[in-house]
mmCIF file of C-alpha atoms and ligand atoms in Angstrom:
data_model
loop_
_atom_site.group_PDB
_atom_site.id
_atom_site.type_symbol
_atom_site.label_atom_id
_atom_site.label_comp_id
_atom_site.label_asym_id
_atom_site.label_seq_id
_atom_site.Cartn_x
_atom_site.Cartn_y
_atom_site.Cartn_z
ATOM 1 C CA UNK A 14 -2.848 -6.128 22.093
ATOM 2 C CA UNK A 15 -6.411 -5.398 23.440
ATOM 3 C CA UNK A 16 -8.620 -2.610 21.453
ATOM 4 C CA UNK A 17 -11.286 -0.754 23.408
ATOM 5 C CA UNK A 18 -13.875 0.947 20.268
ATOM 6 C CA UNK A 19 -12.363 3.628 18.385
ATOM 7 C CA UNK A 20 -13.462 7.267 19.550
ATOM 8 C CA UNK A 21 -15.655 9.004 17.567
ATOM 9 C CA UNK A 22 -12.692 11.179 16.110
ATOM 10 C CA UNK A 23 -10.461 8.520 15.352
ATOM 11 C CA UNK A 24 -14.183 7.246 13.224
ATOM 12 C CA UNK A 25 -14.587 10.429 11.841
ATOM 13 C CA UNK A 26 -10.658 10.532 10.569
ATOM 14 C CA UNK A 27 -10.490 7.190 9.345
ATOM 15 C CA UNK A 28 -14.020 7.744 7.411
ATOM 16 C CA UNK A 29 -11.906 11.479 5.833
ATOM 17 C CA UNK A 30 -9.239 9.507 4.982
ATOM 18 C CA UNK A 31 -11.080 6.988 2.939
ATOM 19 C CA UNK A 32 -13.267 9.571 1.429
ATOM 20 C CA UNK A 33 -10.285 11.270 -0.206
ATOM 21 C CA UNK A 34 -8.277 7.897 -1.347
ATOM 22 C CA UNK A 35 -11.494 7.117 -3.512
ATOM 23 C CA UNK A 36 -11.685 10.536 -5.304
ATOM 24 C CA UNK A 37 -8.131 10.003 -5.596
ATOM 25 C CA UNK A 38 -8.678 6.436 -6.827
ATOM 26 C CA UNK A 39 -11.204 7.007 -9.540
ATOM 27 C CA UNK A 40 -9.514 9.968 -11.045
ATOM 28 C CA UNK A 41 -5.905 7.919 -11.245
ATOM 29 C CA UNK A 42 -6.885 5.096 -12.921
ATOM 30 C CA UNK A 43 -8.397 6.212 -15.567
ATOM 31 C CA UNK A 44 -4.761 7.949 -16.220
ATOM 32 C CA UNK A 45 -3.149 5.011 -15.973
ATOM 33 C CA UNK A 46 -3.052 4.184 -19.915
ATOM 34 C CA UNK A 47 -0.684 3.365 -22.395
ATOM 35 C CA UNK A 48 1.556 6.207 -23.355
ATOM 36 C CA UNK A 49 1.245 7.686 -19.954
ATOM 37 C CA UNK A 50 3.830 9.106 -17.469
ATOM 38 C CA UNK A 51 3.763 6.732 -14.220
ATOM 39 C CA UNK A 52 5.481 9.898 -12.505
ATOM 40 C CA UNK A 53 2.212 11.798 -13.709
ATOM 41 C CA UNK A 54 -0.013 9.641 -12.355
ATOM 42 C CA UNK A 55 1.447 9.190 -8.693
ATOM 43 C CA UNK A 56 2.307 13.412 -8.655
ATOM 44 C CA UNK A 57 -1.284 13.834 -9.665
ATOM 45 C CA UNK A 58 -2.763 11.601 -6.620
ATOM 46 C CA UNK A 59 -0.050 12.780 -4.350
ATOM 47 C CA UNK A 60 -0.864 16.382 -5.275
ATOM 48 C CA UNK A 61 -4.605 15.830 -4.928
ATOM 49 C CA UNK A 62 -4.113 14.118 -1.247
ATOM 50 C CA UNK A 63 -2.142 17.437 0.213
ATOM 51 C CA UNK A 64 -4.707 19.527 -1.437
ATOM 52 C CA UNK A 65 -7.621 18.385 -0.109
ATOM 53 C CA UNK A 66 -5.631 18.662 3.403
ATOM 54 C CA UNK A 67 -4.841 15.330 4.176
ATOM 55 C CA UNK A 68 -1.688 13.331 4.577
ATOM 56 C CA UNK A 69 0.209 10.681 2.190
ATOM 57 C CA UNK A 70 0.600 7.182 4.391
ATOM 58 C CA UNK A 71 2.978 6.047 1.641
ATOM 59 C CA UNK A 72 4.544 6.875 -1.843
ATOM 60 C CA UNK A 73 1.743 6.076 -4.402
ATOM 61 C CA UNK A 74 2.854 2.204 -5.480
ATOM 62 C CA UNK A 75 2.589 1.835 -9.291
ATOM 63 C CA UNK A 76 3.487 -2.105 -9.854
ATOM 64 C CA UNK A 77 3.755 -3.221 -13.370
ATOM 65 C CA UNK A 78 2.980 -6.858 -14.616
ATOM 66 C CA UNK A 79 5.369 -9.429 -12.493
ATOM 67 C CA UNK A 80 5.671 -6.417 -9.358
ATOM 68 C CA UNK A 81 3.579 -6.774 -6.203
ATOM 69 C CA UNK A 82 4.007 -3.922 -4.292
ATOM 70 C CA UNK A 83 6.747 -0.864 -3.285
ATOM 71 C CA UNK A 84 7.275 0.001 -6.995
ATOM 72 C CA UNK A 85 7.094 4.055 -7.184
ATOM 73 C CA UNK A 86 8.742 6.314 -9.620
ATOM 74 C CA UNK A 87 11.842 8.334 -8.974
ATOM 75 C CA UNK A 88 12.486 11.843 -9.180
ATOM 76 C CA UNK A 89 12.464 12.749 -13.094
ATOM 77 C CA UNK A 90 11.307 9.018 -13.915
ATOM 78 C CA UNK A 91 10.036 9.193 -17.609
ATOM 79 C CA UNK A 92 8.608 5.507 -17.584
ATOM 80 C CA UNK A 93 5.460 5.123 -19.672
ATOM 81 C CA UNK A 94 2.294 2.580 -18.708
ATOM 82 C CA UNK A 95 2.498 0.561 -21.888
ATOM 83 C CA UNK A 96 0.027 -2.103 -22.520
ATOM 84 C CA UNK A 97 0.376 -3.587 -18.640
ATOM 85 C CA UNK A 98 -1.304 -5.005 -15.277
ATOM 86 C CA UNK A 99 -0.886 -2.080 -12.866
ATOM 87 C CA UNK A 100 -1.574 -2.564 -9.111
ATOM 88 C CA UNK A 101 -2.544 1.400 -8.097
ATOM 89 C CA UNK A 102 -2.027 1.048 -4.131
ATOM 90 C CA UNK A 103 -2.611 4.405 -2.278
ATOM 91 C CA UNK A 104 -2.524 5.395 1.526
ATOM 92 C CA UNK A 105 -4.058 8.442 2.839
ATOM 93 C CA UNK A 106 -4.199 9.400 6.295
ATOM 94 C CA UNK A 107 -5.920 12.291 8.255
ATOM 95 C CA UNK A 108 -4.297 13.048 11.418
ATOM 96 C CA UNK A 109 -2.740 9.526 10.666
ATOM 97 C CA UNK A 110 -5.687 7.767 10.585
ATOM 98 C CA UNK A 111 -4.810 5.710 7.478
ATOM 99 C CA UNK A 112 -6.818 4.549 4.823
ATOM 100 C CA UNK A 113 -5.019 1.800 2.390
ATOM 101 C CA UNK A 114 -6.360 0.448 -0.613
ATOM 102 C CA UNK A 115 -5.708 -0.767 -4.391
ATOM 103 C CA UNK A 116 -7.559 -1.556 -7.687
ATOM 104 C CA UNK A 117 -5.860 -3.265 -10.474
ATOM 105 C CA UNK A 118 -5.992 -1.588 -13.945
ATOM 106 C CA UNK A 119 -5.268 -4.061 -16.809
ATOM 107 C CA UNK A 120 -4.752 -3.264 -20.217
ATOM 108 C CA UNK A 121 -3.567 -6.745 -20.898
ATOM 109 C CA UNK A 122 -6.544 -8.512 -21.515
ATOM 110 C CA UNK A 123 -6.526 -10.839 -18.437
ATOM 111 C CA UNK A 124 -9.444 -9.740 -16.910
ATOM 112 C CA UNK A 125 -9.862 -12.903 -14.813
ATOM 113 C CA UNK A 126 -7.125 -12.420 -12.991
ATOM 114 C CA UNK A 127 -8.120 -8.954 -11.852
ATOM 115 C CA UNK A 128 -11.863 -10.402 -11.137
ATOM 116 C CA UNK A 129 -10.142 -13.066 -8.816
ATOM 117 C CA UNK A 130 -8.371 -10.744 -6.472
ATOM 118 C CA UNK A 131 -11.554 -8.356 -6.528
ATOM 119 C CA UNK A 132 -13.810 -11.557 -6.046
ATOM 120 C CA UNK A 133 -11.543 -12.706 -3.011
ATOM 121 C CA UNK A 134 -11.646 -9.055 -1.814
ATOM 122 C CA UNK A 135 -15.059 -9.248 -1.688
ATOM 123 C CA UNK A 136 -15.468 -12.672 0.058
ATOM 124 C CA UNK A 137 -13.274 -11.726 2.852
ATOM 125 C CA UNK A 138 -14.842 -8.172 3.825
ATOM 126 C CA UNK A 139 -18.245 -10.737 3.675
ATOM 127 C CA UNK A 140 -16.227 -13.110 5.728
ATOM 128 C CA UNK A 141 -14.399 -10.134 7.973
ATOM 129 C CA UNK A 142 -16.229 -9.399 11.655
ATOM 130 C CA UNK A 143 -15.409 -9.217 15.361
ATOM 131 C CA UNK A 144 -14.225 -12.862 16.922
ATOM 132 C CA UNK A 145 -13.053 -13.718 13.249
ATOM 133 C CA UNK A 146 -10.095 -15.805 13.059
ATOM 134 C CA UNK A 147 -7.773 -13.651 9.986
ATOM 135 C CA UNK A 148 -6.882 -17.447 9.130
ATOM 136 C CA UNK A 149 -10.952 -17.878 8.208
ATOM 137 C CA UNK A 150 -10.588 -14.700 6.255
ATOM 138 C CA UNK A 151 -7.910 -15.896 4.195
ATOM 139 C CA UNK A 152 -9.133 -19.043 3.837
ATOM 140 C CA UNK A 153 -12.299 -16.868 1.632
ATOM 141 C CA UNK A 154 -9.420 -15.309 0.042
ATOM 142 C CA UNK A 155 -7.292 -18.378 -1.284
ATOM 143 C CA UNK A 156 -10.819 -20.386 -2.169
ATOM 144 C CA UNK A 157 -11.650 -17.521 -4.441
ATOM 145 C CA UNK A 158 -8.535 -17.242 -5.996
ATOM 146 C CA UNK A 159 -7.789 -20.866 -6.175
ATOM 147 C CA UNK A 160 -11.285 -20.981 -8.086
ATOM 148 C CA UNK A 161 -10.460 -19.142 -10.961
ATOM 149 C CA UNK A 162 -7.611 -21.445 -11.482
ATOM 150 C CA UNK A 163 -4.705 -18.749 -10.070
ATOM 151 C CA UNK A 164 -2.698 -18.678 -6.756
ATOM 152 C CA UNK A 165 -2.637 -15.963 -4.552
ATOM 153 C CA UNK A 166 0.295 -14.387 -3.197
ATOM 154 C CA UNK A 167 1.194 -16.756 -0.253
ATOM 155 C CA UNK A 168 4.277 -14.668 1.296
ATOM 156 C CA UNK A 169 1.924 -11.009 1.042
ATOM 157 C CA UNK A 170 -0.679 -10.154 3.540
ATOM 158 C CA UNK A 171 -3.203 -7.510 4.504
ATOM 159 C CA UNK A 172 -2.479 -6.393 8.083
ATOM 160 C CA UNK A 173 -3.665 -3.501 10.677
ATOM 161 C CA UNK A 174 -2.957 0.168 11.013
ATOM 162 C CA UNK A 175 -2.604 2.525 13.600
ATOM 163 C CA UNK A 176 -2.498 5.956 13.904
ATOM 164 C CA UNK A 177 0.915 6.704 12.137
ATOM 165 C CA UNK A 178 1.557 3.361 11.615
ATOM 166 C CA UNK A 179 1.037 1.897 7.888
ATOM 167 C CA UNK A 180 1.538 -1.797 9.322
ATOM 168 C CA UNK A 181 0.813 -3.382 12.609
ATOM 169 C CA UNK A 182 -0.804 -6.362 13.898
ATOM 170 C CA UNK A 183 -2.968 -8.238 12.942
ATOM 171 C CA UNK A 184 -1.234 -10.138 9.412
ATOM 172 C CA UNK A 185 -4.187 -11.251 7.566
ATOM 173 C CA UNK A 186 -3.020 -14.384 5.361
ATOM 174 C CA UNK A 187 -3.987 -14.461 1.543
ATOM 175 C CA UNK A 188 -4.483 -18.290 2.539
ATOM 176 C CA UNK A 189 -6.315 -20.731 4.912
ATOM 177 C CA UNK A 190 -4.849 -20.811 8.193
ATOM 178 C CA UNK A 191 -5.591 -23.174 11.051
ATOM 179 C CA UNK A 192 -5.935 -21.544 14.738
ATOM 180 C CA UNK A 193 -5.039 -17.652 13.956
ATOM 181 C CA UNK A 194 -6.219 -14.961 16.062
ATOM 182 C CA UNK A 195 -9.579 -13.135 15.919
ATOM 183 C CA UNK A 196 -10.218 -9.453 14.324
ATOM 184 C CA UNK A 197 -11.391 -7.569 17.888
ATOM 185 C CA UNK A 198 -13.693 -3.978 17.797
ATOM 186 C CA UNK A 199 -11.689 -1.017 17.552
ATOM 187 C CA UNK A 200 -9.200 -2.512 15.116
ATOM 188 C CA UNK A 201 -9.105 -1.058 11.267
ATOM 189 C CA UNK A 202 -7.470 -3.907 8.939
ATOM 190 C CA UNK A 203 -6.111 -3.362 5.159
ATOM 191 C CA UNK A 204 -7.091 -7.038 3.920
ATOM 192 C CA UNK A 205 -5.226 -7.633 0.161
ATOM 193 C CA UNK A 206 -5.671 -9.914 -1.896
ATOM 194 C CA UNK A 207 -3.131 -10.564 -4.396
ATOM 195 C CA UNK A 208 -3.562 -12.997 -7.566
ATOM 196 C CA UNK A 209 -1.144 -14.955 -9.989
ATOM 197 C CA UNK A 210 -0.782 -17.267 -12.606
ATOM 198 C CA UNK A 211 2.751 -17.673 -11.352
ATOM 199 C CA UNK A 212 3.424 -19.991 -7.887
ATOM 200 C CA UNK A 213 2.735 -17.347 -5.945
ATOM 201 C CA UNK A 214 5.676 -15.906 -4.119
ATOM 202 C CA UNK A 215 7.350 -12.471 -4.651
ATOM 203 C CA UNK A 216 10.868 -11.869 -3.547
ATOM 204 C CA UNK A 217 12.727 -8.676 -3.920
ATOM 205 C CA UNK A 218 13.959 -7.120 -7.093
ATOM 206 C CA UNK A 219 16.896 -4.479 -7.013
ATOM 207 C CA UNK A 220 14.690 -0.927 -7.452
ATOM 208 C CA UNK A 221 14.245 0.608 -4.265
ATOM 209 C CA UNK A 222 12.603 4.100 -4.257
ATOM 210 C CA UNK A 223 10.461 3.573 -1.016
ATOM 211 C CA UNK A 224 12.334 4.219 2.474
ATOM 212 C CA UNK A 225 11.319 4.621 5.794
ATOM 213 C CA UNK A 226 12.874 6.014 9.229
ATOM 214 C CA UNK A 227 14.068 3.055 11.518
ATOM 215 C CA UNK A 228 15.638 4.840 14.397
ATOM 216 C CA UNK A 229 16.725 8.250 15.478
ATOM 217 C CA UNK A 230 20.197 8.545 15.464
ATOM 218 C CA UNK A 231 22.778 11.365 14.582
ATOM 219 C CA UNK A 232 25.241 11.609 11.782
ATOM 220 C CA UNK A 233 27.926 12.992 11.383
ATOM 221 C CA UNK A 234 27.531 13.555 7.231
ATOM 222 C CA UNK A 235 26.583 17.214 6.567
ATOM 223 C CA UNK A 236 24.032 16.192 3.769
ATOM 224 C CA UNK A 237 23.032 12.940 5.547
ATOM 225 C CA UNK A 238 21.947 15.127 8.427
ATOM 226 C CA UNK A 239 19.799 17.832 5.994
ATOM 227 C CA UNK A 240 18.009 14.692 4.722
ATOM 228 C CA UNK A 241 17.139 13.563 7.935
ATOM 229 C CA UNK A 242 15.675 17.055 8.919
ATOM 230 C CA UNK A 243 13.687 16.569 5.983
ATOM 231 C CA UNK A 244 12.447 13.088 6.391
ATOM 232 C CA UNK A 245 11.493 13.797 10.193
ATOM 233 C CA UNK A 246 8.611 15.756 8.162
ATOM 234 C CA UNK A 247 6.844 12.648 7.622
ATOM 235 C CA UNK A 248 6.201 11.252 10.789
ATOM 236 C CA UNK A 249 7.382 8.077 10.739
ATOM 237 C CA UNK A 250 5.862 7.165 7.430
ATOM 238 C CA UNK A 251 7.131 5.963 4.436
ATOM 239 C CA UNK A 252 8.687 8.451 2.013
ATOM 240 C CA UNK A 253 9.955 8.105 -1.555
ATOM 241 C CA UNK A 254 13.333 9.510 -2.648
ATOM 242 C CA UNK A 255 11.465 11.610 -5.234
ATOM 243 C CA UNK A 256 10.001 13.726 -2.177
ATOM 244 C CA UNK A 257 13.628 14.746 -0.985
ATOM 245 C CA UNK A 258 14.345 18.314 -1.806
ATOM 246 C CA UNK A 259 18.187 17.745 -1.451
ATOM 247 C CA UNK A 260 19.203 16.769 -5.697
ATOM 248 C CA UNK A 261 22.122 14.770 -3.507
ATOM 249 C CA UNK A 262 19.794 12.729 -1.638
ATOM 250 C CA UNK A 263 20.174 9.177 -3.387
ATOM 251 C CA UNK A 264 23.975 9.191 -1.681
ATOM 252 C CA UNK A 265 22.698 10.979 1.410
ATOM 253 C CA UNK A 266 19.638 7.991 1.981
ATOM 254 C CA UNK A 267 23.031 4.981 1.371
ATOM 255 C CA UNK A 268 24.420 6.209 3.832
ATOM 256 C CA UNK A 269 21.656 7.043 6.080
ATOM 257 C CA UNK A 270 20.670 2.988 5.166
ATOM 258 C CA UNK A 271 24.173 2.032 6.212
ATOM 259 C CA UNK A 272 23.822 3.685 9.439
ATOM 260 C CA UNK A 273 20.470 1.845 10.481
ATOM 261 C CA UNK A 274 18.627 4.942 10.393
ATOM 262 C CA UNK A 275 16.182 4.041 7.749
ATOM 263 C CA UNK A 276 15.311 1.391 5.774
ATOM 264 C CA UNK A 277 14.654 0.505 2.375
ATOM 265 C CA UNK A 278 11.507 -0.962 0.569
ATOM 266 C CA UNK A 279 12.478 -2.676 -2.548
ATOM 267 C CA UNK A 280 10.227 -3.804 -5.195
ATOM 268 C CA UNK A 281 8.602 -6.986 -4.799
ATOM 269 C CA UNK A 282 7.647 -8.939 -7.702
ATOM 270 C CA UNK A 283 6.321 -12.710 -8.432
ATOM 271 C CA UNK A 284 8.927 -15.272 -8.100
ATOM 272 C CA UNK A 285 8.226 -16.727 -12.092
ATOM 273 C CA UNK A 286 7.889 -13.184 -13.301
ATOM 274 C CA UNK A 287 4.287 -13.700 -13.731
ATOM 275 C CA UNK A 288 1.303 -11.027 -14.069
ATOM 276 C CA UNK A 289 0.189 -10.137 -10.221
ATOM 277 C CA UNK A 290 -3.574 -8.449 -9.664
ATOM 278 C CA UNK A 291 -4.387 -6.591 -6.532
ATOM 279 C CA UNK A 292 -7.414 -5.553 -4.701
ATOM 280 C CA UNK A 293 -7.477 -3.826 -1.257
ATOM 281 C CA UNK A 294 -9.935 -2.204 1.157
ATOM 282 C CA UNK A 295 -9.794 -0.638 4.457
ATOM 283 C CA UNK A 296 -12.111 -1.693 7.007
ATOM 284 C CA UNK A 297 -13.306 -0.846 10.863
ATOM 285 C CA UNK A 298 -13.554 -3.418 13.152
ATOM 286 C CA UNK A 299 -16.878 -2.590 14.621
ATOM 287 C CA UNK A 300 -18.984 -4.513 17.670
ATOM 288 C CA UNK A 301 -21.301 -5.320 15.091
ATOM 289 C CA UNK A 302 -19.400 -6.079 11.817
ATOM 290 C CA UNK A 303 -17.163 -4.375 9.771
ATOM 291 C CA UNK A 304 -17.363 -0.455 7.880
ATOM 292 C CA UNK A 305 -15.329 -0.227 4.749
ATOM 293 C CA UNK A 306 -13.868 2.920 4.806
ATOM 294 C CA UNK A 307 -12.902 2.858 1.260
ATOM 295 C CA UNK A 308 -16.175 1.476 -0.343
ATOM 296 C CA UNK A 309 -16.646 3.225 -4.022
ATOM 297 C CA UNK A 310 -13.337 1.988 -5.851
ATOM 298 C CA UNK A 311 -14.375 -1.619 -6.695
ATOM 299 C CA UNK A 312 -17.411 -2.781 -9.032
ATOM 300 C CA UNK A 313 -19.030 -4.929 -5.506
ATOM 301 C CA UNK A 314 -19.273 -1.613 -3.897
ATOM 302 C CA UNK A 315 -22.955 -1.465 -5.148
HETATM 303 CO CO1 CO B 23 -2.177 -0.931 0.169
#
């Protein structure tokens, strides 16, 4: 797909959007603390984000330890952070411009393995510019990692947004790549690197609290259809179960699943059940270079 330069509103959303994901940000995790409610902590960002008038892009993703990524609590969760790796991944959007990032809070004492995916963050937003090949970016990403002695995540990947669209084209690799296509102007990328002391693969667990529509479609199930009313409301974004009004809604979203109509998320977590770090910007593709639209959540910010 070709990418003339974003307009000046599409800029001036994408720069809103990032502006209220790092308030957001550095208010959550400091929350995020032994003893704490995880369904606290996302409410309290999710809460924050509609206040200050923007849109969620996806359910706040609280992954513990061995989980990568789609962990989010459900309705009445009472999980407490205990003494854990927590990847705190947040998407705002305004107007759906989308702003995605994550910092890693660690109350495990490895605090190398949350400096290597920050490091690697780093070294690919130094690495990230028009007529870059994404495999040249990763390639920054895995030498990073791969210098601290972990792996990175082989089968995750940053990728691009769109307006209403949490993941489109282009997949940036966590690893080198040979021959991969170039970042153009006018594209905004979420690049992520994640880090492990496992092998470095996730595959899916069995908790699934993250769903998305697929297709429109009608149903015949009374309840099926007043959760579908529901989850029109979010444009084509991902939703958590938590955020359906309907108290029948788990059996409402199977069968909505077993009709195609949306899909499920489930957690993904490292393949050896090892500790996984995360750290994620969101950046503008720009004639010149690159503008981080989420700069202020990680300590190379400056
Ligand atoms: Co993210």
């Amino acid at each position: 797909m070709s990418h003339g330069p974003l307009d000046d509103d599409a800029v001036e959303s994408y720069r809103e959007a990032g502006a209220v994901l790092v308030e957001a940000m550095n208010e959550a995790r400091e929350m995020v603390e032994p003893g704490r409610s995880q369904l606290e902590v996302a409410e309290w960002v999710e809460d924050f984000v509609r206040e200050e008038g923007a849109g969620l892009a996806f359910p706040v993703n609280l992954s513990v330890d061995p989980e990568a990524s789609h962990a989010t609590p459900s309705r009445d969760d009472d999980t407490e952070f205990g003494e854990e790796m927590v990847c705190l991944d947040v998407g705002v959007h305004v107007d759906g411009y989308i702003a995605d990032a994550a910092v890693t809070v660690d109350h495990t004492g490895n605090v190398e393995l949350v400096e290597a995916a920050e490091m690697a963050l780093e070294a690919a937003v130094d690495e990230a510019g028009p007529g870059v090949e994404v495999g040249v970016v990763g390639q920054a990403i895995e030498d990073v990692i791969r210098g601290y002695g972990y792996t990175p995540v082989l089968n995750l990947s940053g990728h691009g947004v769109e307006q209403y669209d949490a993941h489109t084209e282009p997949n940036v690799p966590n690893r080198g790549v040979d021959r991969s296509v170039e970042l153009e102007p006018g594209q905004a990328v979420a690049i992520e690197p994640f880090a492990t002391d496992g092998r470095g693969k996730v595959g899916e667990g069995t908790d699934e609290e993250i769903y998305e529509l697929q297709r429109e479609k009608s149903v015949r199930d009374r309840r099926a259809r007043q959760v579908l009313e529901e989850i029109a409301e979010f444009d084509g974004l991902p939703f958590a179960a938590r955020w359906l009004s309907n108290d029948r809604a788990g059996m409402a979203l199977r069968r909505l699943k077993q009709a195609d109509v949306v899909k499920g998320y489930p957690v993904l977590k490292e393949a050896d059940d090892a500790l996984v770090s995360q750290a994620e910007h969101t950046l503008l593709v720009t004639d010149e270079g690159v503008e981080v639209i989420t700069a202020g959540i990680h300590d190379f910010d400056g």
